Coordinates of C-alpha atoms in Angstrom, one line a residue:
Chain A
X1 CA 30.9 18.8 0.8
X2 CA 33.3 16.8 2.5
X3 CA 31.9 14.0 4.9
X4 CA 33.2 15.7 7.9
X5 CA 31.3 18.9 7.0
X6 CA 28.3 17.1 6.1
X7 CA 28.5 15.4 8.8
X8 CA 29.5 18.4 11.2
X9 CA 26.4 20.5 9.8
X10 CA 24.0 17.7 10.9
X11 CA 25.6 17.8 14.8
X12 CA 25.4 22.2 14.8
X13 CA 21.7 21.8 12.7
X14 CA 21.0 19.7 16.0
X15 CA 22.5 21.3 18.4
X16 CA 20.6 24.7 17.9
X17 CA 17.6 23.2 18.0
X18 CA 16.0 22.4 21.5
X19 CA 13.9 18.7 22.2
X20 CA 11.5 19.8 24.4
X21 CA 11.0 16.3 24.9
X22 CA 7.5 15.2 26.1
X23 CA 6.3 12.2 27.5
X24 CA 3.2 10.8 28.6
X25 CA 2.6 7.3 30.3
X26 CA 1.2 4.0 28.2
X27 CA -1.0 2.5 31.1
X28 CA -1.8 -0.2 29.5
X29 CA 1.9 -1.5 28.8
X30 CA 2.4 -0.5 32.0
X31 CA 3.4 -3.4 34.9
X32 CA 5.6 -5.1 38.0
X33 CA 8.4 -4.8 35.9
X34 CA 8.4 -1.4 33.8
X35 CA 6.8 1.5 32.7
X36 CA 5.9 2.5 30.1
X37 CA 6.1 5.9 27.9
X38 CA 5.3 7.5 24.7
X39 CA 7.9 9.9 24.0
X40 CA 8.1 13.1 21.3
X41 CA 10.1 15.4 20.8
X42 CA 12.4 17.4 18.2
X43 CA 15.0 16.8 15.4
X44 CA 16.2 18.6 12.7
X45 CA 13.2 20.8 10.2
X46 CA 12.2 21.5 13.1
X47 CA 10.5 18.3 13.2
X48 CA 8.6 16.0 16.4
X49 CA 9.6 12.6 15.4
X50 CA 8.4 9.6 18.3
X51 CA 9.7 6.9 20.4
X52 CA 8.4 4.2 22.9
X53 CA 10.0 4.5 26.1
X54 CA 10.3 2.0 29.0
X55 CA 12.4 2.1 32.2
X56 CA 12.4 -0.7 34.5
X57 CA 10.9 -0.6 38.3
X58 CA 13.7 -0.6 41.1
X59 CA 16.4 1.4 41.8
X60 CA 18.8 2.6 39.1
X61 CA 20.5 3.4 37.2
X62 CA 19.6 0.2 34.4
X63 CA 21.3 -0.9 31.6
X64 CA 20.2 0.6 28.4
X65 CA 19.5 0.1 25.0
X66 CA 18.8 2.2 21.9
X67 CA 16.4 0.5 18.9
X68 CA 16.9 2.6 15.9
X69 CA 14.2 2.6 13.3
X70 CA 13.8 -0.4 10.9
X71 CA 13.3 1.1 7.5
X72 CA 9.6 0.3 6.9
X73 CA 6.1 2.2 7.9
X74 CA 6.1 0.6 11.1
X75 CA 8.6 -0.1 14.2
X76 CA 7.4 -2.2 17.0
X77 CA 7.3 -2.1 20.5
X78 CA 10.2 -2.9 22.5
X79 CA 9.7 -6.3 24.0
X80 CA 8.4 -6.7 26.6
X81 CA 11.8 -8.5 28.0
X82 CA 13.8 -6.3 26.7
X83 CA 11.7 -3.6 28.5
X84 CA 12.4 -5.6 32.1
X85 CA 15.9 -4.6 31.9
X86 CA 16.9 -1.7 30.4
X87 CA 15.7 1.9 29.9
X88 CA 15.0 1.1 26.4
X89 CA 13.7 3.3 24.0
X90 CA 12.4 2.6 20.4
X91 CA 13.2 5.3 17.9
X92 CA 10.6 6.4 15.1
X93 CA 11.9 8.1 12.8
X94 CA 10.2 11.3 10.5
X95 CA 7.7 9.7 8.5
X96 CA 7.5 6.8 9.9
X97 CA 4.1 5.7 12.1
X98 CA 3.5 8.0 14.6
X99 CA 6.0 10.8 13.7
X100 CA 3.8 11.2 10.2
X101 CA 2.3 14.3 11.4
X102 CA 3.5 16.8 7.7
X103 CA 5.3 13.7 6.8
X104 CA 4.5 9.9 5.8
X105 CA 6.7 8.2 4.1
X106 CA 6.0 5.7 1.1
X107 CA 7.5 2.2 0.7
X108 CA 8.4 2.2 -2.0
X109 CA 10.0 6.1 -2.2
X110 CA 11.8 6.3 1.5
X111 CA 14.7 5.2 0.4
X112 CA 15.2 7.3 -3.1
X113 CA 13.4 10.7 -1.6
X114 CA 15.5 13.3 -2.3
X115 CA 18.6 11.1 -3.1
X116 CA 20.1 12.8 -5.9
X117 CA 21.2 15.7 -3.4
X118 CA 23.3 14.7 0.2
X119 CA 22.0 18.6 1.5
X120 CA 17.7 17.1 0.5
X121 CA 18.5 13.3 1.3
X122 CA 15.2 11.6 3.5
X123 CA 18.7 9.8 5.6
X124 CA 19.8 12.8 6.4
X125 CA 17.2 14.6 8.6
X126 CA 16.8 10.2 9.3
X127 CA 20.4 9.9 10.9
X128 CA 19.7 13.1 12.8
X129 CA 16.4 11.4 14.8
X130 CA 19.0 9.3 15.5
X131 CA 22.0 11.4 17.3
X132 CA 18.8 13.6 18.9
X133 CA 17.7 10.0 20.4
X134 CA 20.5 9.2 21.3
X135 CA 20.9 12.7 23.5
X136 CA 17.5 11.8 24.6
X137 CA 18.6 8.2 25.7
X138 CA 21.8 9.6 27.3
X139 CA 20.5 12.4 29.3
X140 CA 18.2 10.2 31.9
X141 CA 19.2 10.1 34.9
X142 CA 17.9 6.4 34.9
X143 CA 20.2 5.2 33.0
X144 CA 23.8 3.8 34.0
X145 CA 25.4 6.1 31.5
X146 CA 28.3 2.7 31.3
X147 CA 26.1 0.4 30.0
X148 CA 23.9 2.5 27.4
X149 CA 23.7 0.2 23.8
X150 CA 22.5 0.8 20.6
X151 CA 21.0 -1.4 18.0
X152 CA 19.7 -1.7 14.5
X153 CA 21.2 -1.7 10.9
X154 CA 23.5 0.9 9.3
X155 CA 21.5 3.5 11.8
X156 CA 23.2 2.1 14.9
X157 CA 26.6 2.2 13.4
X158 CA 26.6 5.7 12.1
X159 CA 25.0 6.6 15.7
X160 CA 27.3 4.9 17.7
X161 CA 30.1 7.0 15.5
X162 CA 28.2 9.7 15.9
X163 CA 27.8 10.0 19.8
X164 CA 30.7 8.8 22.5
X165 CA 28.8 6.8 25.2
X166 CA 27.7 3.7 23.6
X167 CA 29.2 0.7 25.4
X168 CA 27.9 -2.3 23.1
X169 CA 26.4 -2.4 18.9
X170 CA 24.4 -4.7 18.2
X171 CA 24.2 -4.9 14.1
X172 CA 22.1 -6.8 11.7
X173 CA 19.8 -6.1 8.1
X174 CA 22.7 -3.8 6.5
X175 CA 21.2 -1.4 4.1
X176 CA 23.2 1.3 3.1
X177 CA 26.6 -1.1 3.5
X178 CA 28.1 -1.6 -0.6
X179 CA 24.7 -0.7 -1.2
X180 CA 25.5 0.6 -5.0
X181 CA 26.8 -3.1 -5.9
X182 CA 23.7 -5.2 -3.5
X183 CA 21.2 -3.8 -5.6
X184 CA 22.2 -5.6 -9.1
X185 CA 21.9 -8.6 -7.5
X186 CA 18.2 -9.4 -6.8
X187 CA 14.4 -7.0 -7.7
X188 CA 14.1 -7.2 -3.5
X189 CA 13.1 -4.4 -2.3
X190 CA 13.9 -1.6 -0.4
X191 CA 17.1 -1.8 -2.8
X192 CA 15.3 -2.4 -5.8
X193 CA 14.2 1.1 -4.9
X194 CA 17.4 1.8 -5.7
X195 CA 17.0 0.1 -9.8
X196 CA 13.6 1.7 -10.3
X197 CA 15.7 5.1 -10.2
X198 CA 17.9 5.2 -12.0
X199 CA 15.5 4.1 -14.8
X200 CA 13.8 6.9 -14.5
X201 CA 16.6 8.9 -14.4
X202 CA 18.9 9.5 -12.5
X203 CA 22.9 9.4 -11.9
X204 CA 24.3 6.6 -11.3
X205 CA 27.4 8.2 -9.6
X206 CA 25.0 11.3 -7.8
X207 CA 23.6 8.3 -6.4
X208 CA 26.3 6.5 -4.8
X209 CA 27.9 9.7 -3.6
X210 CA 25.1 10.7 -1.1
X211 CA 25.1 6.7 -0.1
X212 CA 28.1 7.0 0.2
X213 CA 28.0 9.8 3.3
X214 CA 25.7 7.2 5.3
X215 CA 28.2 3.8 4.8
X216 CA 29.0 2.8 7.7
X217 CA 32.2 1.7 6.6
X218 CA 33.0 5.6 6.7
X219 CA 31.6 5.6 9.8
X220 CA 33.2 2.5 11.4
X221 CA 36.2 3.8 12.7
X222 CA 34.6 5.8 15.3
X223 CA 33.2 3.2 16.8
X224 CA 34.8 2.6 20.4
X225 CA 32.1 0.2 21.5
X226 CA 32.3 -3.0 21.6
X227 CA 30.1 -4.2 18.3
X228 CA 28.5 -7.6 16.6
X229 CA 27.6 -7.6 13.2
X230 CA 25.1 -10.7 12.2
X231 CA 25.9 -11.0 9.4
X232 CA 24.9 -13.7 6.6
X233 CA 27.7 -13.6 4.5
X234 CA 31.0 -12.4 7.1
X235 CA 33.5 -12.5 3.8
X236 CA 31.0 -9.9 1.9
X237 CA 31.0 -7.4 4.6
X238 CA 35.3 -8.3 4.9
X239 CA 35.3 -4.4 4.5
X240 CA 32.9 -3.2 7.8
X241 CA 34.5 -6.1 10.0
X242 CA 37.8 -4.9 9.0
X243 CA 36.9 -1.0 10.1
X244 CA 35.4 -1.6 13.4
X245 CA 37.7 -1.1 16.0
X246 CA 35.9 -4.1 18.5
X247 CA 33.9 -6.4 16.5
X248 CA 33.0 -9.5 16.5
X249 CA 30.8 -11.5 13.3
X250 CA 27.7 -14.2 14.0
X251 CA 27.3 -15.4 11.5
X252 CA 23.0 -16.0 11.4
X253 CA 22.2 -19.9 11.4
X254 CA 18.7 -19.0 9.5
X255 CA 17.4 -20.8 12.7
X256 CA 15.9 -17.7 13.7
X257 CA 15.1 -18.8 17.3
X258 CA 18.7 -19.8 18.0
X259 CA 20.1 -16.4 16.1
X260 CA 17.6 -14.6 18.5
X261 CA 18.7 -16.2 21.5
X262 CA 22.5 -15.5 20.9
X263 CA 22.0 -11.5 19.9
X264 CA 19.9 -11.4 23.2
X265 CA 22.5 -13.4 24.9
X266 CA 25.0 -11.2 23.6
X267 CA 24.2 -7.6 24.8
X268 CA 23.1 -9.7 28.1
X269 CA 26.1 -10.3 28.8
X270 CA 27.9 -7.0 28.2
X271 CA 25.0 -5.4 30.3
X272 CA 25.5 -7.1 32.9
X273 CA 22.0 -8.3 32.8
X274 CA 20.0 -11.8 32.8
X275 CA 19.9 -13.1 29.1
X276 CA 15.8 -13.4 28.0
X277 CA 14.2 -16.3 24.7
X278 CA 11.4 -14.3 23.3
X279 CA 9.7 -18.2 22.8
X280 CA 8.6 -18.8 26.7
X281 CA 9.6 -22.2 27.8
Chain B
X1 CA 8.1 -27.6 28.9
X2 CA 5.5 -26.6 26.1
X3 CA 3.8 -29.2 23.4
X4 CA 3.2 -27.4 20.6
X5 CA 1.9 -30.1 18.8
X6 CA -0.3 -32.1 21.2
X7 CA -2.0 -28.6 22.8
X8 CA -5.6 -27.6 22.8
X9 CA -6.0 -24.6 22.0
X10 CA -10.0 -24.5 21.2
X11 CA -12.1 -21.6 19.9
X12 CA -16.4 -21.6 19.7
X13 CA -17.9 -21.6 16.1
X14 CA -20.3 -18.6 17.1
X15 CA -24.2 -19.7 15.4
X16 CA -24.3 -17.1 12.7
X17 CA -20.5 -17.2 11.8
X18 CA -21.6 -18.4 8.3
X19 CA -24.0 -15.2 7.8
X20 CA -22.1 -12.9 9.5
X21 CA -19.9 -13.3 6.5
X22 CA -22.1 -13.3 4.1
X23 CA -23.4 -10.1 4.7
X24 CA -19.2 -8.8 4.1
X25 CA -20.0 -10.3 1.2
X26 CA -23.3 -9.2 0.5
X27 CA -21.6 -5.4 1.2
X28 CA -18.8 -6.0 -0.3
X29 CA -21.1 -7.1 -3.7
X30 CA -23.4 -3.7 -3.5
X31 CA -20.4 -1.8 -4.3
X32 CA -19.0 -2.3 -8.1
X33 CA -15.5 -3.1 -7.7
X34 CA -14.3 -0.5 -10.4
X35 CA -10.7 -1.3 -10.9
X36 CA -8.3 1.3 -11.8
X37 CA -5.0 0.3 -13.6
X38 CA -1.8 2.8 -13.4
X39 CA 0.9 1.1 -15.4
X40 CA 3.8 2.7 -13.7
X41 CA 6.6 3.2 -16.7
X42 CA 9.4 4.0 -13.7
X43 CA 8.8 0.8 -11.3
X44 CA 8.3 -1.7 -14.5
X45 CA 11.6 -3.8 -15.8
X46 CA 12.4 -5.0 -18.8
X47 CA 10.6 -8.5 -17.4
X48 CA 7.8 -7.0 -15.3
X49 CA 5.0 -4.6 -15.8
X50 CA 4.2 -2.3 -12.4
X51 CA 0.5 -1.3 -12.5
X52 CA -0.5 1.1 -9.6
X53 CA -4.5 -0.6 -8.8
X54 CA -6.9 0.5 -6.7
X55 CA -11.1 -1.4 -6.6
X56 CA -13.5 -0.6 -4.4
X57 CA -13.8 -3.3 -1.3
X58 CA -16.7 -3.3 1.9
X59 CA -18.1 -0.3 2.8
X60 CA -17.3 1.2 -0.5
X61 CA -13.8 2.0 0.4
X62 CA -11.2 2.5 -2.2
X63 CA -8.2 -0.1 -1.7
X64 CA -5.0 0.0 -2.9
X65 CA -2.5 -2.8 -4.4
X66 CA 0.5 -3.5 -6.7
X67 CA -0.4 -5.3 -9.1
X68 CA 2.6 -6.9 -12.0
X69 CA 2.1 -8.8 -14.6
X70 CA 4.6 -11.0 -16.6
X71 CA 6.3 -8.8 -20.0
X72 CA 7.2 -11.5 -21.6
X73 CA 4.7 -14.9 -21.4
X74 CA 2.1 -15.2 -23.5
X75 CA -1.1 -15.0 -21.6
X76 CA -2.9 -16.0 -19.7
X77 CA -0.9 -15.9 -16.5
X78 CA -2.0 -18.1 -12.8
X79 CA -2.3 -15.2 -10.5
X80 CA -1.3 -14.8 -6.9
X81 CA -2.2 -12.5 -4.1
X82 CA 0.5 -11.3 -1.4
X83 CA -0.8 -10.8 2.0
X84 CA 1.2 -8.6 3.3
X85 CA 2.3 -9.1 7.5
X86 CA 1.0 -7.3 10.6
X87 CA 3.7 -4.6 10.5
X88 CA 5.2 -4.8 6.6
X89 CA 3.9 -3.2 3.8
X90 CA 3.4 -4.7 0.6
X91 CA 6.4 -4.8 -1.5
X92 CA 5.8 -5.0 -5.5
X93 CA 5.4 -8.2 -6.6
X94 CA 7.9 -8.0 -9.1
X95 CA 10.4 -11.5 -7.5
X96 CA 6.6 -13.3 -8.8
X97 CA 5.7 -11.6 -11.9
X98 CA 9.8 -12.8 -13.1
X99 CA 8.4 -16.3 -11.7
X100 CA 5.6 -16.1 -14.6
X101 CA 2.6 -14.8 -11.9
X102 CA 0.2 -12.0 -12.4
X103 CA 0.6 -10.8 -8.7
X104 CA -1.9 -8.4 -7.1
X105 CA 0.0 -7.4 -4.1
X106 CA -3.0 -5.8 -1.8
X107 CA -3.1 -3.6 0.9
X108 CA -5.8 -3.7 3.2
X109 CA -7.1 -0.5 4.6
X110 CA -5.4 0.5 7.4
X111 CA -2.1 0.2 5.3
X112 CA -0.1 3.0 3.6
X113 CA -2.3 3.7 0.5
X114 CA -5.5 2.5 1.8
X115 CA -5.5 4.6 5.7
X116 CA -7.6 7.4 4.2
X117 CA -10.6 6.5 5.7
X118 CA -9.4 3.8 8.4
X119 CA -6.0 4.4 9.7
X120 CA -6.3 2.7 13.2
X121 CA -2.0 2.5 13.5
X122 CA 0.2 -0.3 14.9
X123 CA -0.1 -1.2 17.4
X124 CA -3.7 -1.4 17.2
X125 CA -5.3 -2.6 14.9
X126 CA -5.4 -6.2 16.0
X127 CA -7.9 -4.4 19.2
X128 CA -9.7 -2.3 17.5
X129 CA -13.1 -2.4 18.3
X130 CA -12.7 -5.6 19.4
X131 CA -15.2 -5.8 21.9
X132 CA -17.9 -5.6 18.8
X133 CA -17.3 -8.2 15.7
X134 CA -19.7 -6.5 13.7
X135 CA -17.3 -3.0 13.0
X136 CA -13.6 -5.1 14.6
X137 CA -11.0 -3.1 12.5
X138 CA -10.7 -7.1 10.9
X139 CA -13.5 -6.6 9.1
X140 CA -13.5 -4.8 6.4
X141 CA -9.4 -5.5 6.0
X142 CA -10.5 -9.8 5.6
X143 CA -13.1 -8.5 3.1
X144 CA -10.3 -6.4 1.3
X145 CA -8.1 -9.5 0.5
X146 CA -11.3 -11.2 -0.7
X147 CA -11.9 -8.4 -3.5
X148 CA -8.3 -8.4 -4.7
X149 CA -9.0 -11.3 -6.0
X150 CA -11.6 -10.5 -7.8
X151 CA -9.9 -8.3 -9.1
X152 CA -7.7 -10.9 -10.8
X153 CA -11.1 -12.9 -11.8
X154 CA -12.1 -9.9 -13.9
X155 CA -8.6 -9.0 -14.8
X156 CA -8.1 -10.8 -19.0
X157 CA -5.1 -11.6 -18.6
X158 CA -5.3 -14.1 -15.7
X159 CA -6.2 -17.5 -15.4
X160 CA -9.7 -18.0 -13.8
X161 CA -9.0 -21.3 -12.6
X162 CA -5.0 -20.9 -11.3
X163 CA -5.1 -18.0 -8.4
X164 CA -3.2 -19.0 -5.7
X165 CA -2.7 -16.4 -1.9
X166 CA 0.8 -16.6 -0.9
X167 CA 1.4 -14.4 2.7
X168 CA 2.9 -15.0 6.2
X169 CA 1.8 -14.2 9.3
X170 CA -0.6 -12.5 9.2
X171 CA -0.6 -13.1 5.4
X172 CA -0.2 -16.6 6.5
X173 CA -3.9 -16.3 8.4
X174 CA -5.8 -14.2 6.1
X175 CA -4.3 -16.8 3.1
X176 CA -6.4 -19.3 5.6
X177 CA -10.0 -16.7 5.9
X178 CA -9.9 -15.9 1.7
X179 CA -9.4 -19.9 0.5
X180 CA -12.2 -20.3 3.3
X181 CA -14.1 -17.2 1.7
X182 CA -14.0 -18.2 -1.6
X183 CA -13.7 -22.0 -1.7
X184 CA -14.3 -22.4 -5.8
X185 CA -11.6 -20.3 -6.9
X186 CA -8.5 -20.8 -4.9
X187 CA -6.5 -23.5 -6.3
X188 CA -4.4 -23.2 -3.4
X189 CA -2.5 -21.1 -0.3
X190 CA 1.1 -21.1 1.3
X191 CA 0.7 -19.6 4.2
X192 CA 3.5 -19.3 6.5
X193 CA 3.5 -18.5 10.6
X194 CA 0.0 -18.4 10.3
X195 CA -0.9 -15.5 12.5
X196 CA -4.4 -14.5 13.3
X197 CA -5.2 -18.6 14.2
X198 CA -6.0 -19.1 18.4
X199 CA -6.3 -15.3 19.5
X200 CA -7.3 -15.4 22.3
X201 CA -5.0 -19.0 23.1
X202 CA -1.9 -16.8 21.4
X203 CA -1.7 -13.5 24.4
X204 CA -1.3 -16.8 27.3
X205 CA 1.9 -18.1 25.0
X206 CA 3.4 -15.3 23.8
X207 CA 4.8 -11.7 25.1
X208 CA 5.4 -10.6 21.6
X209 CA 3.4 -8.2 19.8
X210 CA 1.0 -8.0 17.5
X211 CA 0.0 -10.8 20.4
X212 CA 0.5 -8.4 23.1
X213 CA -2.2 -5.8 22.1
X214 CA -5.0 -7.8 23.8
X215 CA -2.5 -8.2 27.2
X216 CA -2.6 -5.2 27.1
X217 CA -5.6 -3.9 26.2
X218 CA -7.3 -6.8 28.5
X219 CA -4.7 -5.2 30.9
X220 CA -7.2 -2.2 31.5
X221 CA -10.0 -3.7 30.4
X222 CA -10.3 -6.9 32.2
X223 CA -14.5 -7.0 32.3
X224 CA -14.3 -7.0 28.6
X225 CA -12.3 -10.2 28.2
X226 CA -15.6 -12.4 27.1
X227 CA -16.9 -10.0 25.2
X228 CA -13.3 -10.1 23.1
X229 CA -13.0 -13.9 23.2
X230 CA -16.6 -13.2 21.5
X231 CA -15.4 -11.2 18.9
X232 CA -12.3 -13.0 17.3
X233 CA -14.4 -16.0 17.2
X234 CA -15.4 -14.6 14.2
X235 CA -12.0 -13.9 12.4
X236 CA -10.7 -16.8 13.6
X237 CA -9.0 -19.0 11.3
X238 CA -9.0 -22.0 13.3
X239 CA -12.6 -21.5 12.8
X240 CA -12.4 -20.4 8.8
X241 CA -10.1 -23.7 7.9
X242 CA -12.9 -26.1 7.6
X243 CA -13.8 -24.7 5.0
X244 CA -10.6 -24.3 3.0
X245 CA -11.1 -26.8 0.1
X246 CA -7.7 -25.8 -1.6
X247 CA -4.0 -27.8 -0.9
X248 CA -2.2 -25.3 1.7
X249 CA 1.0 -25.3 2.2
X250 CA 1.3 -24.4 5.8
X251 CA 5.5 -23.8 7.4
X252 CA 6.3 -22.6 11.1
X253 CA 8.7 -22.5 13.4
X254 CA 9.4 -24.3 16.3
X255 CA 10.4 -21.7 18.9
X256 CA 8.4 -18.6 17.7
X257 CA 7.1 -16.7 20.1
X258 CA 5.2 -14.4 17.3
X259 CA 2.6 -16.7 16.2
X260 CA 2.9 -20.3 18.7
X261 CA 3.6 -23.1 16.9
X262 CA 0.8 -24.2 19.3
X263 CA -1.6 -22.8 17.0
X264 CA -0.2 -24.1 13.6
X265 CA -0.2 -27.3 14.3
X266 CA -4.1 -26.5 15.7
X267 CA -4.6 -25.2 12.1
X268 CA -3.5 -28.1 10.7
X269 CA -5.8 -30.4 13.1
X270 CA -9.3 -28.7 11.9
X271 CA -8.0 -27.6 8.0
X272 CA -9.7 -30.7 6.1
X273 CA -7.5 -29.8 2.9
X274 CA -5.5 -31.8 1.3
X275 CA -2.6 -30.4 3.5
X276 CA 1.0 -30.1 4.0
X277 CA 3.3 -28.9 7.0
X278 CA 7.2 -28.3 7.7
X279 CA 7.2 -27.9 11.4
X280 CA 11.2 -26.6 11.5
X281 CA 12.7 -26.9 15.0
X282 CA 15.0 -23.5 16.4
X283 CA 13.0 -21.2 13.9
X284 CA 11.1 -18.3 15.9
X285 CA 8.4 -16.5 13.2
X286 CA 10.9 -16.7 9.9
X287 CA 9.4 -20.3 9.6
X288 CA 12.0 -21.9 7.8
X289 CA 13.1 -18.7 5.6
X290 CA 14.4 -18.2 3.7
X291 CA 15.4 -21.6 2.8
X292 CA 11.3 -23.0 3.1
X293 CA 11.0 -20.3 0.4
X294 CA 12.0 -22.7 -2.3
X295 CA 9.1 -24.8 -1.0
X296 CA 6.4 -22.4 -1.6
X297 CA 8.0 -21.9 -5.0
X298 CA 7.4 -25.2 -5.9
X299 CA 4.2 -25.9 -3.7
X300 CA 2.0 -23.0 -5.9
X301 CA 4.1 -24.0 -9.3
X302 CA 2.7 -27.3 -9.5
X303 CA -1.0 -26.1 -8.4
X304 CA -0.5 -23.2 -10.8
X305 CA 2.1 -24.3 -13.2
X306 CA 3.4 -21.3 -14.5
X307 CA 4.9 -21.2 -17.8
X308 CA 1.9 -24.4 -18.8

């Protein structure tokens, strides 16, 4: 199946499945600044995924922020700083904690689950979860459709590429970008999973073919939003930078207080809200 | 303007602190460790043998870990217990075994492979039964790390005189508590951005998780504040710190919104062992990573002498 057909099939599958969101108020996380909810909604499979939703106090519409899930069992609840400024939806994909009824992701294990067949690769479903989350967030009356951002790793690029309507994309911690080359550089997980999988007898070509569907380079040209790539090595990421139509690059300093503040301020400016540091002064 | 180095961070020491933890250790001792190692060929490499490890801990719960052993170096090996952060799962510690350590990456109760019985969730662990120190979720969690060290003590390929602890955030905080509970065993501790120190002060200095869980709990249970304070005093790294004898490396970020630097400095003040503190300006919870990792590796190598 070619790239476009693969992803069209995901869209078509999603289109046949009603999301049926259920929101439950979270009193302990509701303040003068924002009201918080847990959300459960249906993605492909069908599978119920989870998210943390928060809506600022006051009269909207507000800028919105979708936080795509990280690679790991737990996603932090959106920070109070973000909850006070954005309609923020932090997605928990299938298999992560709080979305693990019926399927609990393994670490290590998730990155290679079903990887020998693109149609059964777990990240096909995880990508669908992100697309469903984007649809949900954009459907909320409180959201200003001119100011919707997505933040995360490669999944943020993929989501912005496949769902129009995002005005900003903030990317850090790339996972799929040049993964077949990056896996050779160290024994660190999660990419070491690929090495483990190949040692167990899988085909490097088959694994590469599957990963290619998730390569952000192949999705990037469809991203119309302003994009910030926060990376260690701009040279290593040149292939991605070149194909993102509206990209700027931030070279991480690893003074993470400084880095965090820069990333926050970049999105705040585009969204028309004040920058906020997580470190209280 | 904050002045982290000189901020007052205080915690009351419960009268029965030592008895409380002695009772926990006694409970653990009432169960045989019963370690079961399963070699994992598909996860092993030319340099490192990987095992799935299971053992019995506090309350009789089975706890998981990844155990890795250098393949090419002669035993006995120095050993490390690596302790995971709050939201992270322990990864297979091949990198440490590539440097010469037999390494146990422990998954204390509630982590994915150790959550059949106890599963408070995330968020959740920090406030699980937080009004009762006897049943607080962290009780078994702390002791699971102690038991991980005891597993290493029983391993024939491990040099019992060269066992250290490594971790950051929750891993740093539990490095302190474990070294305090096993002062005759632990030879060194590398603790980054130590969490669970100044537990009642930290939520007043940040709105970031996990400490924000305490703020949320007290938002809906404001009358419980004294009981919460009483409970967490039994678990506070500042109360464990004076019992640590092993040389200790601390590294903190001066703009850490997760574990406020005030609590790291407070920990430094109450540690009476040989202590080195690196405090990194403009750094948050990474606390100098990735560059500080070289300092950590050198510190562990100095005290545990891999390749000796």
